[in-house]
Amino acid sequence: MGSLKVPCSFGGKAALLVPFPASRFRVPQSHCYPPSSTGWRSFPGFVLQSLELVYPNSSCSVHSGRVHLTARASVQPATKKLVGDQVKDLPNSGDSIRQRFLEFYAARGHKILPSASLVPDDPTVLLTIAGMLQFKPIFLGKVPREVPRATTSQRCIRTNDIENVGQTSRHHTFFEMLGNFSFGDYFKKEAIKWAWELSTIEFGLPADRLWISVYEDDDEAFAIWQDEVGVPAKRIKRLGEDDNFWSSGVTGPCGPCSEIYYDFHPERGESNVDLGDDTRFIEFYNLVFMQYNKKDDGSLESLKQRNIDTGLGLERVARILQKVPNNYETDLIFPIIEKASELANVSYAVADDCTQRYLKTIGDHMRAIVYLISDGVIPSNIGRGYVVRRLIRRAVRMGRLLGIKGDGLGDIEGAFLPVLAERVIQLSTHIDSDVKNRAARIFEELKREELRFVQTLERGEKLLEQMLAEALLDSEKSGTAPCLSGKDAFLLYDTYGFPVEITKEVADGRGVGIDMNGFDAEMENQKRQSQAAHNVIKLGVENSADLTEKVPDTEFVGYDTLCANAVIEGLLVNGNPVIQVSEGNEVEVLLNRSPFYAESGGQIGDHGILYVSNAGNHQKAAVEINDVQKSQGNIFFHKGTVTQGVIEVGFEVEAAVDAKLRQRAKVHHTATHLLQAALKQVLGEETSQAGSLVAFDRLRFDFNFHRPVMDDELMEIEGLINRWISDSTLLETKVMPLTNAKRAGAIAMFGEKYADQVRVVEVPGVSMELCGGTHVNNTSELRGFRIISEQGIASGIRRIEAVAGDAFIEHILARDNYMKQLCSTLKMNKSSHSVF
């Protein structure tokens, strides 16, 4: 193989003509324009800096009087590199497509709403898998709609097809779903007509290249497409339930759907067309006509209102409009692939299929990894943490297979994922602007996780190779199919950090199977040992529709008073609605208004009493409340025991919160805010909350940090907080628009959903946070603060437990009493050893 590099120079902004197709001549795909009719591809406004002619066997091959060369070119914009808003301004850039979609529907009465976190509120799913997920409570009737129409660009994660990532042109773990939604407003006709207008007019797709699918029994949708939109019947295909009946998961909203496909090869004709042929078609727009709710038993029930949920895949539309062979070569992902190619010192354009697959997979996985960590998901061996750890380790292993050493920039002991993450973050401006603010934490987490994995990777690879060799040898002896035991696969997973999917990939390459049943048994055993109990309130659809119709949202009056008159709107015993409950029974009481704080934001629910005085035909009654929870809407469930008399729906009650316990909660909640401020000041701004518990006897604060907190740092943190307490600072609480609160610097909890109007709690000069919890009026009410313990609870997660207020005094007195007893036993002078 020989080559000749020729420097080229064109004055000013020249239009560069290069051979087409791109398989013969490759340039950065984000700068591609449609091929001209002459068979050349034009790149107006670009300067050809150099041209490299590559020829086989150190000579040119000549056929029919033509010299056949393979060309490599260095092409750069005639102006400076396009970044940020400049990229968005390109007519068919990913950022531009996203913005045009949102503005198209905003002009049709839809409110543009932000993407929800990748960590959903919905307990039935692990990660946000669809654009509609944040609206599921509205679709189910659990919460009232705030707007009749909405449009979003939702970040999504799906890993069920992870083995297809890099293999096909369209599969991803991370993707953006553009959507328009109707909450009981418009339905099929408008949804179909607007989808067609967006596709053919706004995006300019040729109408004769678009095919339609509808559910096999949906005659209404078929008629709209044919009679009102004008799509020929031969380009409308009826498909079955597997293809055209959509659901959000095992349970939840569902209904028939209609999809729009783009035809890359219309020259193949219109006979015997298979829309599932990936070499010809790509489905890019899905319209779901949400009419049903799928219950736990699989049965369907009609929703109270008909809704529209649509999803347009941004990466897929970008591929179509940017005219590239796959989603990976769009400007949404290809810059990451280019950086990975640079680190591996390979050329994507001339790489073999295996190398390109590795590069595509890394480009995909890096987006998922960065946005998951940004949304607060920390690598671990369970749940969401396992998802991000698995993606990280797949990316690291593929990087090593590509030949990336260390950080790829010369530091053999370094990590290369942070280098790629930097490129992802550069592309994040119009996807999630908060990612840049979390960059330091993302880099640190990736570096730590990669280096930890590399330490065990080589040992694990050697052990896996040994296990596979033994399995093949045993197979030869026994005459059975080679198989790796589930116990061995789990050892690799648990001890050496090999995701079982990586073990399976390597084993498949050697022709060895894996006993997945045995692996699953080992995994289940570990989960039983390591997972803590997790309680979730489940407000079933079968009861929630009736409840939300009959029971209003609970008005919370507990910021201003600890005692209020209320009416019993509903009673539940063992989850079932009842009319009355007698003495000695446990009950959940639903009130129209309440001074009780319902557990949320880490703060536990209030305790107290519900009193029914002598009035009318009923006697005195009382309910001792020991917990308060709330539904996905805003209905409070006061849980307790009837200690006297009988209570009935419709009774008036006096709701009284235990003032001493409320004060303890207020003290610990304010102390939690001070603790977060002190951690940021002492350890660095990159520390962030990962969870919390505000209880009556203590507070618990989980935060992202890569090492144990040193004793001198703990002393400094305590000192800061106690100084702020002694400053006797008055707290300020305001309600303001979310955008104003963020602009003012208020800290928001990762993964939390906030309304347009938010409550901001500020300790002037110290902290400002979005918070719906209860707080003291003055920092002096905390009296004192003491850290009880500091420990690691997961990779990159530390936990501090502390006390303040009455709990602080009790802790100090208990410690002092213990010291007195110890000194007495040892016959020492206790005065010089007081814990004060």
PDB file of N, CA and C in Angstrom, residues 403-474:
ATOM      1  N   GLY A 403      -7.033  -0.850  20.655  1.00  0.00           N
ATOM      2  CA  GLY A 403      -5.629  -0.503  20.852  1.00  0.00           C
ATOM      3  C   GLY A 403      -5.405   0.785  21.604  1.00  0.00           C
ATOM      4  N   ILE A 404      -6.451   1.338  22.229  1.00  0.00           N
ATOM      5  CA  ILE A 404      -6.274   2.562  23.012  1.00  0.00           C
ATOM      6  C   ILE A 404      -5.482   2.228  24.273  1.00  0.00           C
ATOM      7  N   LYS A 405      -4.359   2.898  24.467  1.00  0.00           N
ATOM      8  CA  LYS A 405      -3.507   2.688  25.631  1.00  0.00           C
ATOM      9  C   LYS A 405      -3.656   3.861  26.602  1.00  0.00           C
ATOM     10  N   GLY A 406      -3.952   3.550  27.866  1.00  0.00           N
ATOM     11  CA  GLY A 406      -4.095   4.613  28.853  1.00  0.00           C
ATOM     12  C   GLY A 406      -5.168   5.588  28.443  1.00  0.00           C
ATOM     13  N   ASP A 407      -4.811   6.882  28.461  1.00  0.00           N
ATOM     14  CA  ASP A 407      -5.804   7.890  28.078  1.00  0.00           C
ATOM     15  C   ASP A 407      -5.811   8.156  26.580  1.00  0.00           C
ATOM     16  N   GLY A 408      -4.953   7.433  25.835  1.00  0.00           N
ATOM     17  CA  GLY A 408      -4.899   7.617  24.398  1.00  0.00           C
ATOM     18  C   GLY A 408      -4.112   8.839  23.967  1.00  0.00           C
ATOM     19  N   LEU A 409      -3.617   9.601  24.951  1.00  0.00           N
ATOM     20  CA  LEU A 409      -2.894  10.833  24.657  1.00  0.00           C
ATOM     21  C   LEU A 409      -1.452  10.786  25.155  1.00  0.00           C
ATOM     22  N   GLY A 410      -1.013   9.595  25.553  1.00  0.00           N
ATOM     23  CA  GLY A 410       0.368   9.451  26.002  1.00  0.00           C
ATOM     24  C   GLY A 410       0.534   9.004  27.430  1.00  0.00           C
ATOM     25  N   ASP A 411      -0.497   9.186  28.249  1.00  0.00           N
ATOM     26  CA  ASP A 411      -0.423   8.757  29.649  1.00  0.00           C
ATOM     27  C   ASP A 411      -0.897   7.311  29.746  1.00  0.00           C
ATOM     28  N   ILE A 412       0.057   6.376  29.821  1.00  0.00           N
ATOM     29  CA  ILE A 412      -0.273   4.957  29.831  1.00  0.00           C
ATOM     30  C   ILE A 412      -1.084   4.581  31.063  1.00  0.00           C
ATOM     31  N   GLU A 413      -0.907   5.312  32.151  1.00  0.00           N
ATOM     32  CA  GLU A 413      -1.627   5.017  33.392  1.00  0.00           C
ATOM     33  C   GLU A 413      -2.961   5.751  33.473  1.00  0.00           C
ATOM     34  N   GLY A 414      -3.297   6.520  32.444  1.00  0.00           N
ATOM     35  CA  GLY A 414      -4.504   7.329  32.481  1.00  0.00           C
ATOM     36  C   GLY A 414      -5.743   6.591  32.004  1.00  0.00           C
ATOM     37  N   ALA A 415      -6.854   7.336  31.874  1.00  0.00           N
ATOM     38  CA  ALA A 415      -8.134   6.781  31.444  1.00  0.00           C
ATOM     39  C   ALA A 415      -8.615   7.545  30.217  1.00  0.00           C
ATOM     40  N   PHE A 416      -9.196   6.841  29.242  1.00  0.00           N
ATOM     41  CA  PHE A 416      -9.616   7.498  28.008  1.00  0.00           C
ATOM     42  C   PHE A 416     -11.091   7.892  28.003  1.00  0.00           C
ATOM     43  N   LEU A 417     -11.916   7.287  28.880  1.00  0.00           N
ATOM     44  CA  LEU A 417     -13.338   7.640  28.878  1.00  0.00           C
ATOM     45  C   LEU A 417     -13.573   9.119  29.196  1.00  0.00           C
ATOM     46  N   PRO A 418     -12.831   9.726  30.165  1.00  0.00           N
ATOM     47  CA  PRO A 418     -13.041  11.165  30.398  1.00  0.00           C
ATOM     48  C   PRO A 418     -12.740  12.011  29.166  1.00  0.00           C
ATOM     49  N   VAL A 419     -11.770  11.576  28.341  1.00  0.00           N
ATOM     50  CA  VAL A 419     -11.449  12.319  27.113  1.00  0.00           C
ATOM     51  C   VAL A 419     -12.644  12.291  26.168  1.00  0.00           C
ATOM     52  N   LEU A 420     -13.268  11.108  26.033  1.00  0.00           N
ATOM     53  CA  LEU A 420     -14.451  11.000  25.175  1.00  0.00           C
ATOM     54  C   LEU A 420     -15.643  11.726  25.793  1.00  0.00           C
ATOM     55  N   ALA A 421     -15.753  11.671  27.119  1.00  0.00           N
ATOM     56  CA  ALA A 421     -16.860  12.354  27.798  1.00  0.00           C
ATOM     57  C   ALA A 421     -16.804  13.858  27.554  1.00  0.00           C
ATOM     58  N   GLU A 422     -15.601  14.377  27.441  1.00  0.00           N
ATOM     59  CA  GLU A 422     -15.469  15.808  27.160  1.00  0.00           C
ATOM     60  C   GLU A 422     -16.109  16.161  25.825  1.00  0.00           C
ATOM     61  N   ARG A 423     -15.952  15.272  24.830  1.00  0.00           N
ATOM     62  CA  ARG A 423     -16.576  15.518  23.536  1.00  0.00           C
ATOM     63  C   ARG A 423     -18.100  15.412  23.647  1.00  0.00           C
ATOM     64  N   VAL A 424     -18.596  14.450  24.415  1.00  0.00           N
ATOM     65  CA  VAL A 424     -20.038  14.325  24.628  1.00  0.00           C
ATOM     66  C   VAL A 424     -20.596  15.594  25.257  1.00  0.00           C
ATOM     67  N   ILE A 425     -19.882  16.103  26.250  1.00  0.00           N
ATOM     68  CA  ILE A 425     -20.348  17.294  26.966  1.00  0.00           C
ATOM     69  C   ILE A 425     -20.336  18.514  26.048  1.00  0.00           C
ATOM     70  N   GLN A 426     -19.370  18.574  25.135  1.00  0.00           N
ATOM     71  CA  GLN A 426     -19.352  19.674  24.169  1.00  0.00           C
ATOM     72  C   GLN A 426     -20.607  19.675  23.297  1.00  0.00           C
ATOM     73  N   LEU A 427     -21.158  18.490  23.065  1.00  0.00           N
ATOM     74  CA  LEU A 427     -22.348  18.358  22.222  1.00  0.00           C
ATOM     75  C   LEU A 427     -23.649  18.481  23.012  1.00  0.00           C
ATOM     76  N   SER A 428     -23.557  18.688  24.328  1.00  0.00           N
ATOM     77  CA  SER A 428     -24.731  18.585  25.205  1.00  0.00           C
ATOM     78  C   SER A 428     -25.523  19.877  25.351  1.00  0.00           C
ATOM     79  N   THR A 429     -25.021  20.975  24.827  1.00  0.00           N
ATOM     80  CA  THR A 429     -25.606  22.294  25.125  1.00  0.00           C
ATOM     81  C   THR A 429     -27.114  22.339  24.920  1.00  0.00           C
ATOM     82  N   HIS A 430     -27.585  21.807  23.806  1.00  0.00           N
ATOM     83  CA  HIS A 430     -29.016  21.900  23.482  1.00  0.00           C
ATOM     84  C   HIS A 430     -29.772  20.638  23.856  1.00  0.00           C
ATOM     85  N   ILE A 431     -29.092  19.691  24.493  1.00  0.00           N
ATOM     86  CA  ILE A 431     -29.746  18.474  24.976  1.00  0.00           C
ATOM     87  C   ILE A 431     -30.066  18.621  26.458  1.00  0.00           C
ATOM     88  N   ASP A 432     -29.055  18.981  27.245  1.00  0.00           N
ATOM     89  CA  ASP A 432     -29.228  19.215  28.682  1.00  0.00           C
ATOM     90  C   ASP A 432     -28.122  20.160  29.120  1.00  0.00           C
ATOM     91  N   SER A 433     -28.461  21.417  29.276  1.00  0.00           N
ATOM     92  CA  SER A 433     -27.455  22.437  29.582  1.00  0.00           C
ATOM     93  C   SER A 433     -26.799  22.226  30.942  1.00  0.00           C
ATOM     94  N   ASP A 434     -27.441  21.454  31.832  1.00  0.00           N
ATOM     95  CA  ASP A 434     -26.869  21.233  33.160  1.00  0.00           C
ATOM     96  C   ASP A 434     -25.688  20.278  33.143  1.00  0.00           C
ATOM     97  N   VAL A 435     -25.517  19.510  32.069  1.00  0.00           N
ATOM     98  CA  VAL A 435     -24.440  18.517  32.017  1.00  0.00           C
ATOM     99  C   VAL A 435     -23.081  19.193  32.182  1.00  0.00           C
ATOM    100  N   LYS A 436     -22.893  20.338  31.571  1.00  0.00           N
ATOM    101  CA  LYS A 436     -21.603  21.026  31.658  1.00  0.00           C
ATOM    102  C   LYS A 436     -21.272  21.407  33.098  1.00  0.00           C
ATOM    103  N   ASN A 437     -22.286  21.733  33.874  1.00  0.00           N
ATOM    104  CA  ASN A 437     -22.049  22.093  35.274  1.00  0.00           C
ATOM    105  C   ASN A 437     -21.612  20.895  36.111  1.00  0.00           C
ATOM    106  N   ARG A 438     -21.897  19.700  35.617  1.00  0.00           N
ATOM    107  CA  ARG A 438     -21.557  18.479  36.354  1.00  0.00           C
ATOM    108  C   ARG A 438     -20.349  17.768  35.764  1.00  0.00           C
ATOM    109  N   ALA A 439     -19.648  18.454  34.864  1.00  0.00           N
ATOM    110  CA  ALA A 439     -18.551  17.824  34.126  1.00  0.00           C
ATOM    111  C   ALA A 439     -17.484  17.255  35.051  1.00  0.00           C
ATOM    112  N   ALA A 440     -17.073  18.017  36.057  1.00  0.00           N
ATOM    113  CA  ALA A 440     -15.990  17.564  36.935  1.00  0.00           C
ATOM    114  C   ALA A 440     -16.348  16.249  37.609  1.00  0.00           C
ATOM    115  N   ARG A 441     -17.579  16.138  38.076  1.00  0.00           N
ATOM    116  CA  ARG A 441     -18.010  14.903  38.739  1.00  0.00           C
ATOM    117  C   ARG A 441     -18.076  13.752  37.748  1.00  0.00           C
ATOM    118  N   ILE A 442     -18.529  14.022  36.533  1.00  0.00           N
ATOM    119  CA  ILE A 442     -18.605  12.981  35.502  1.00  0.00           C
ATOM    120  C   ILE A 442     -17.211  12.460  35.172  1.00  0.00           C
ATOM    121  N   PHE A 443     -16.261  13.387  34.978  1.00  0.00           N
ATOM    122  CA  PHE A 443     -14.893  12.975  34.651  1.00  0.00           C
ATOM    123  C   PHE A 443     -14.297  12.131  35.776  1.00  0.00           C
ATOM    124  N   GLU A 444     -14.493  12.583  36.993  1.00  0.00           N
ATOM    125  CA  GLU A 444     -13.917  11.874  38.143  1.00  0.00           C
ATOM    126  C   GLU A 444     -14.505  10.471  38.272  1.00  0.00           C
ATOM    127  N   GLU A 445     -15.819  10.362  38.102  1.00  0.00           N
ATOM    128  CA  GLU A 445     -16.483   9.065  38.223  1.00  0.00           C
ATOM    129  C   GLU A 445     -16.003   8.110  37.124  1.00  0.00           C
ATOM    130  N   LEU A 446     -15.884   8.614  35.914  1.00  0.00           N
ATOM    131  CA  LEU A 446     -15.433   7.781  34.804  1.00  0.00           C
ATOM    132  C   LEU A 446     -13.988   7.331  34.984  1.00  0.00           C
ATOM    133  N   LYS A 447     -13.144   8.245  35.400  1.00  0.00           N
ATOM    134  CA  LYS A 447     -11.738   7.892  35.605  1.00  0.00           C
ATOM    135  C   LYS A 447     -11.599   6.813  36.664  1.00  0.00           C
ATOM    136  N   ARG A 448     -12.282   7.000  37.771  1.00  0.00           N
ATOM    137  CA  ARG A 448     -12.192   6.024  38.865  1.00  0.00           C
ATOM    138  C   ARG A 448     -12.732   4.660  38.425  1.00  0.00           C
ATOM    139  N   GLU A 449     -13.866   4.658  37.750  1.00  0.00           N
ATOM    140  CA  GLU A 449     -14.483   3.396  37.350  1.00  0.00           C
ATOM    141  C   GLU A 449     -13.642   2.680  36.288  1.00  0.00           C
ATOM    142  N   GLU A 450     -13.099   3.437  35.337  1.00  0.00           N
ATOM    143  CA  GLU A 450     -12.286   2.818  34.291  1.00  0.00           C
ATOM    144  C   GLU A 450     -11.006   2.220  34.856  1.00  0.00           C
ATOM    145  N   LEU A 451     -10.298   2.988  35.678  1.00  0.00           N
ATOM    146  CA  LEU A 451      -9.033   2.494  36.225  1.00  0.00           C
ATOM    147  C   LEU A 451      -9.262   1.294  37.138  1.00  0.00           C
ATOM    148  N   ARG A 452     -10.362   1.319  37.881  1.00  0.00           N
ATOM    149  CA  ARG A 452     -10.671   0.174  38.747  1.00  0.00           C
ATOM    150  C   ARG A 452     -10.926  -1.074  37.895  1.00  0.00           C
ATOM    151  N   PHE A 453     -11.643  -0.902  36.788  1.00  0.00           N
ATOM    152  CA  PHE A 453     -11.947  -2.040  35.927  1.00  0.00           C
ATOM    153  C   PHE A 453     -10.683  -2.568  35.243  1.00  0.00           C
ATOM    154  N   VAL A 454      -9.825  -1.659  34.791  1.00  0.00           N
ATOM    155  CA  VAL A 454      -8.603  -2.073  34.100  1.00  0.00           C
ATOM    156  C   VAL A 454      -7.716  -2.913  35.015  1.00  0.00           C
ATOM    157  N   GLN A 455      -7.726  -2.568  36.312  1.00  0.00           N
ATOM    158  CA  GLN A 455      -6.884  -3.313  37.257  1.00  0.00           C
ATOM    159  C   GLN A 455      -7.240  -4.795  37.294  1.00  0.00           C
ATOM    160  N   THR A 456      -8.531  -5.086  37.156  1.00  0.00           N
ATOM    161  CA  THR A 456      -8.966  -6.487  37.229  1.00  0.00           C
ATOM    162  C   THR A 456      -9.211  -7.106  35.861  1.00  0.00           C
ATOM    163  N   LEU A 457      -9.225  -6.277  34.821  1.00  0.00           N
ATOM    164  CA  LEU A 457      -9.587  -6.766  33.496  1.00  0.00           C
ATOM    165  C   LEU A 457      -8.603  -7.815  32.990  1.00  0.00           C
ATOM    166  N   GLU A 458      -7.323  -7.530  33.106  1.00  0.00           N
ATOM    167  CA  GLU A 458      -6.334  -8.461  32.583  1.00  0.00           C
ATOM    168  C   GLU A 458      -6.385  -9.791  33.321  1.00  0.00           C
ATOM    169  N   ARG A 459      -6.509  -9.729  34.649  1.00  0.00           N
ATOM    170  CA  ARG A 459      -6.615 -10.974  35.417  1.00  0.00           C
ATOM    171  C   ARG A 459      -7.889 -11.724  35.040  1.00  0.00           C
ATOM    172  N   GLY A 460      -8.975 -10.972  34.884  1.00  0.00           N
ATOM    173  CA  GLY A 460     -10.238 -11.597  34.512  1.00  0.00           C
ATOM    174  C   GLY A 460     -10.187 -12.219  33.134  1.00  0.00           C
ATOM    175  N   GLU A 461      -9.528 -11.523  32.185  1.00  0.00           N
ATOM    176  CA  GLU A 461      -9.412 -12.056  30.832  1.00  0.00           C
ATOM    177  C   GLU A 461      -8.634 -13.364  30.825  1.00  0.00           C
ATOM    178  N   LYS A 462      -7.554 -13.405  31.622  1.00  0.00           N
ATOM    179  CA  LYS A 462      -6.759 -14.642  31.702  1.00  0.00           C
ATOM    180  C   LYS A 462      -7.584 -15.765  32.319  1.00  0.00           C
ATOM    181  N   LEU A 463      -8.350 -15.441  33.378  1.00  0.00           N
ATOM    182  CA  LEU A 463      -9.165 -16.465  34.026  1.00  0.00           C
ATOM    183  C   LEU A 463     -10.268 -16.952  33.086  1.00  0.00           C
ATOM    184  N   LEU A 464     -10.896 -16.025  32.366  1.00  0.00           N
ATOM    185  CA  LEU A 464     -11.939 -16.410  31.418  1.00  0.00           C
ATOM    186  C   LEU A 464     -11.364 -17.319  30.337  1.00  0.00           C
ATOM    187  N   GLU A 465     -10.187 -16.969  29.830  1.00  0.00           N
ATOM    188  CA  GLU A 465      -9.566 -17.801  28.806  1.00  0.00           C
ATOM    189  C   GLU A 465      -9.302 -19.208  29.334  1.00  0.00           C
ATOM    190  N   GLN A 466      -8.870 -19.270  30.601  1.00  0.00           N
ATOM    191  CA  GLN A 466      -8.625 -20.576  31.228  1.00  0.00           C
ATOM    192  C   GLN A 466      -9.926 -21.358  31.365  1.00  0.00           C
ATOM    193  N   MET A 467     -11.001 -20.675  31.777  1.00  0.00           N
ATOM    194  CA  MET A 467     -12.300 -21.335  31.934  1.00  0.00           C
ATOM    195  C   MET A 467     -12.827 -21.846  30.597  1.00  0.00           C
ATOM    196  N   LEU A 468     -12.657 -21.062  29.544  1.00  0.00           N
ATOM    197  CA  LEU A 468     -13.147 -21.466  28.236  1.00  0.00           C
ATOM    198  C   LEU A 468     -12.353 -22.658  27.705  1.00  0.00           C
ATOM    199  N   ALA A 469     -11.043 -22.640  27.937  1.00  0.00           N
ATOM    200  CA  ALA A 469     -10.212 -23.767  27.500  1.00  0.00           C
ATOM    201  C   ALA A 469     -10.636 -25.049  28.204  1.00  0.00           C
ATOM    202  N   GLU A 470     -10.927 -24.927  29.503  1.00  0.00           N
ATOM    203  CA  GLU A 470     -11.362 -26.102  30.266  1.00  0.00           C
ATOM    204  C   GLU A 470     -12.725 -26.592  29.773  1.00  0.00           C
ATOM    205  N   ALA A 471     -13.629 -25.659  29.455  1.00  0.00           N
ATOM    206  CA  ALA A 471     -14.950 -26.042  28.960  1.00  0.00           C
ATOM    207  C   ALA A 471     -14.843 -26.767  27.624  1.00  0.00           C
ATOM    208  N   LEU A 472     -13.939 -26.305  26.756  1.00  0.00           N
ATOM    209  CA  LEU A 472     -13.751 -26.962  25.463  1.00  0.00           C
ATOM    210  C   LEU A 472     -13.130 -28.346  25.632  1.00  0.00           C
ATOM    211  N   LEU A 473     -12.197 -28.441  26.584  1.00  0.00           N
ATOM    212  CA  LEU A 473     -11.554 -29.730  26.841  1.00  0.00           C
ATOM    213  C   LEU A 473     -12.558 -30.736  27.392  1.00  0.00           C
ATOM    214  N   ASP A 474     -13.370 -30.277  28.359  1.00  0.00           N
ATOM    215  CA  ASP A 474     -14.398 -31.155  28.929  1.00  0.00           C
ATOM    216  C   ASP A 474     -15.388 -31.593  27.857  1.00  0.00           C
TER     217      ASP A 474
END
